[in-house]
Short mmCIF file of C-alpha atoms in Angstrom, two decimals:
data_model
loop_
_atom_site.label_atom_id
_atom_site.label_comp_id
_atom_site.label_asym_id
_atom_site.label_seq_id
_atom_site.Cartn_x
_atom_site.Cartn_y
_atom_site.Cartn_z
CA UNK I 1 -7.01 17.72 -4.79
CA UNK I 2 -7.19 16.02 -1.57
CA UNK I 3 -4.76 15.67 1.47
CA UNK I 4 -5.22 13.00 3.50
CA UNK I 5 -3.61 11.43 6.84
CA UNK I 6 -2.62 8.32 7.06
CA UNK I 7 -5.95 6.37 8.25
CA UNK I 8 -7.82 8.00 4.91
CA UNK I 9 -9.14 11.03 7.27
CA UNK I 10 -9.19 14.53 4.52
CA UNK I 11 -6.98 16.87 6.08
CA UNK I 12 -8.10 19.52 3.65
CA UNK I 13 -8.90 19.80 0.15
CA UNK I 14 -8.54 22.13 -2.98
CA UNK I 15 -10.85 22.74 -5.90
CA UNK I 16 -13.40 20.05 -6.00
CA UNK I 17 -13.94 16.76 -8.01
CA UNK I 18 -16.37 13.96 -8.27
CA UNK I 19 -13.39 11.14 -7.97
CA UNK I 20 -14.81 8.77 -5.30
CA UNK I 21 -11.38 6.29 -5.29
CA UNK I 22 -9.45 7.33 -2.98
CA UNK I 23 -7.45 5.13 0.30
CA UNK I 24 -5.75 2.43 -1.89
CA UNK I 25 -8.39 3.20 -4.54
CA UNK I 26 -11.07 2.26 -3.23
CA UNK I 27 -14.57 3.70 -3.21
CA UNK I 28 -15.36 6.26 -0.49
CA UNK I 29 -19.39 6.78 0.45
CA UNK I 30 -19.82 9.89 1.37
CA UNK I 31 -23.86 9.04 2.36
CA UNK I 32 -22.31 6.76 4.86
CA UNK I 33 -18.57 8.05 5.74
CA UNK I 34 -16.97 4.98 5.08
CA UNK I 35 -14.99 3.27 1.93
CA UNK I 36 -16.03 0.51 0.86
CA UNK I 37 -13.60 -2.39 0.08
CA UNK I 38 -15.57 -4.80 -1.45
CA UNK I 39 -16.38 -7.16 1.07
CA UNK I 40 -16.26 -5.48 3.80
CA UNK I 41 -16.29 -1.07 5.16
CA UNK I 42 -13.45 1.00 6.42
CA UNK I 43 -14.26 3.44 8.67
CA UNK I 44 -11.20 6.18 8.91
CA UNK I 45 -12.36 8.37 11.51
CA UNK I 46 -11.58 5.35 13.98
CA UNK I 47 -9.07 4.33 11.57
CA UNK I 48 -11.09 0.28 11.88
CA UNK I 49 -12.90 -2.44 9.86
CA UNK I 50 -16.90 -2.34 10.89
CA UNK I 51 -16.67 -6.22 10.38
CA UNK I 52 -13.85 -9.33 10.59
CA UNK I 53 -11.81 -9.67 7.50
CA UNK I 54 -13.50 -12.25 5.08
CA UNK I 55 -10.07 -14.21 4.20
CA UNK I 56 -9.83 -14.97 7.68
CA UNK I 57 -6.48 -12.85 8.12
CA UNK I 58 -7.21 -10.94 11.12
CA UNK I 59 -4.61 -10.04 13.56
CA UNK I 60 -2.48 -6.89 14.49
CA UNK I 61 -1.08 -6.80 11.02
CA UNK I 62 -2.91 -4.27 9.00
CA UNK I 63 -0.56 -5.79 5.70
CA UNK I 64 -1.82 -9.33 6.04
CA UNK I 65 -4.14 -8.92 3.29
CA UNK I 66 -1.00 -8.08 0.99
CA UNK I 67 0.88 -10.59 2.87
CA UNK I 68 3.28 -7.72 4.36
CA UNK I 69 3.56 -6.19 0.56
CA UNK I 70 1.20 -3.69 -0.21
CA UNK I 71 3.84 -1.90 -2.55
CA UNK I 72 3.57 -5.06 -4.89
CA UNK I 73 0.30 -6.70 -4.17
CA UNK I 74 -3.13 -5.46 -3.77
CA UNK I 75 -6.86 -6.99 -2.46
CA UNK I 76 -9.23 -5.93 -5.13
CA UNK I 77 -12.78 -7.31 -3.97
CA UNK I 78 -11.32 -7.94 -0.19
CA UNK I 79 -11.16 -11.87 -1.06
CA UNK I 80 -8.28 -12.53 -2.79
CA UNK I 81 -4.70 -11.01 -3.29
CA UNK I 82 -3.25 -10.26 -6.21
CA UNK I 83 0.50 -10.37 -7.06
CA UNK I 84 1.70 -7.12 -9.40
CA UNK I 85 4.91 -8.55 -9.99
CA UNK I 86 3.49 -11.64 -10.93
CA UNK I 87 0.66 -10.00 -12.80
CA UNK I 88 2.64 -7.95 -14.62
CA UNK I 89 5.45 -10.73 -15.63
CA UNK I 90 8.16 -8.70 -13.62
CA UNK I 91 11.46 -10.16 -13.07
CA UNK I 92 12.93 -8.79 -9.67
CA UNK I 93 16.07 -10.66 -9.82
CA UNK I 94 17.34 -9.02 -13.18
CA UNK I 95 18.71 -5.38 -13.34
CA UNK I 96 16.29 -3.79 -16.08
CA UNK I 97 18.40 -2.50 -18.39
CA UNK I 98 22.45 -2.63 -18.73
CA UNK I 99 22.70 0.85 -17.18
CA UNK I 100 21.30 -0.41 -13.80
CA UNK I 101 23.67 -3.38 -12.85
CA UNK I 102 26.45 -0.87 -11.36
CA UNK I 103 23.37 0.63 -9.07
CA UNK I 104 22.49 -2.86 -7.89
CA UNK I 105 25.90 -4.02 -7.57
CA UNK I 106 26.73 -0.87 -5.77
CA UNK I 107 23.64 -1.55 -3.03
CA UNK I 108 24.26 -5.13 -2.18
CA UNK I 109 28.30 -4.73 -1.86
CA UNK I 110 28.68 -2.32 0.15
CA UNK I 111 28.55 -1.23 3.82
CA UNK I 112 26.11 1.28 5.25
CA UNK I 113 27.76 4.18 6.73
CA UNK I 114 25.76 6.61 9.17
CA UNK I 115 25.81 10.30 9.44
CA UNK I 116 27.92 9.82 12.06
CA UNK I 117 30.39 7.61 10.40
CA UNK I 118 29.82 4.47 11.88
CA UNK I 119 29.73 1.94 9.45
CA UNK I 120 27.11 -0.90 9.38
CA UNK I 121 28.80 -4.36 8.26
#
């Protein structure tokens, strides 16, 4: 098992294992330090790309290449993005069962109240 920080850096690790996916599943080298992303390396000691992003997204946002959703979307080869809910034919407007509408309804009608009892309207 591995623990990692946030850039892909191993904090520490327990037991051992041949598994070389690991940041957002991608393919770490250990000959070279570096994951590999498909078109392009990763290098988490400095926490930077070695080289500009292929899709011509570079900027400040490191989610660009999810467009700001890397819960729901993913960059397989580094070229293209990929849509999960799309993929998987997920409808996000639509509770998912009958047991889940009070929860939703619940969350979108009313107000957010601090610790401190102020209320957020």
């Amino acid at each position: 098992m591995l623990y990692k920080e946030g850039f892909g850096n191993v904090l520490f690790s327990k037991g051992t294992s041949d598994n070389l996916l690991h940041l957002t599943g991608k393919e770490w080298d250990p000959e070279v330090q570096l994951y590999y992303f498909g078109a392009r390396w990763y290098d988490p000691e400095i926490g930077r790309w070695l080289s500009r992003e292929p899709y011509k997204l570079d900027g400040p946002n490191l989610y660009q290449y999810t467009f700001n959703d890397p819960i729901n979307g993913y960059d397989e080869d580094g070229l293209d993005f990929v849509d999960l809910v799309d993929l998987l034919g997920i409808d996000q407007a639509k509770p998912l069962t009958p047991s889940t509408k009070p929860i939703y309804k619940d969350f979108f009608e009313n107000k957010i109240q601090y610790q401190d009892d102020s209320v957020l309207e």
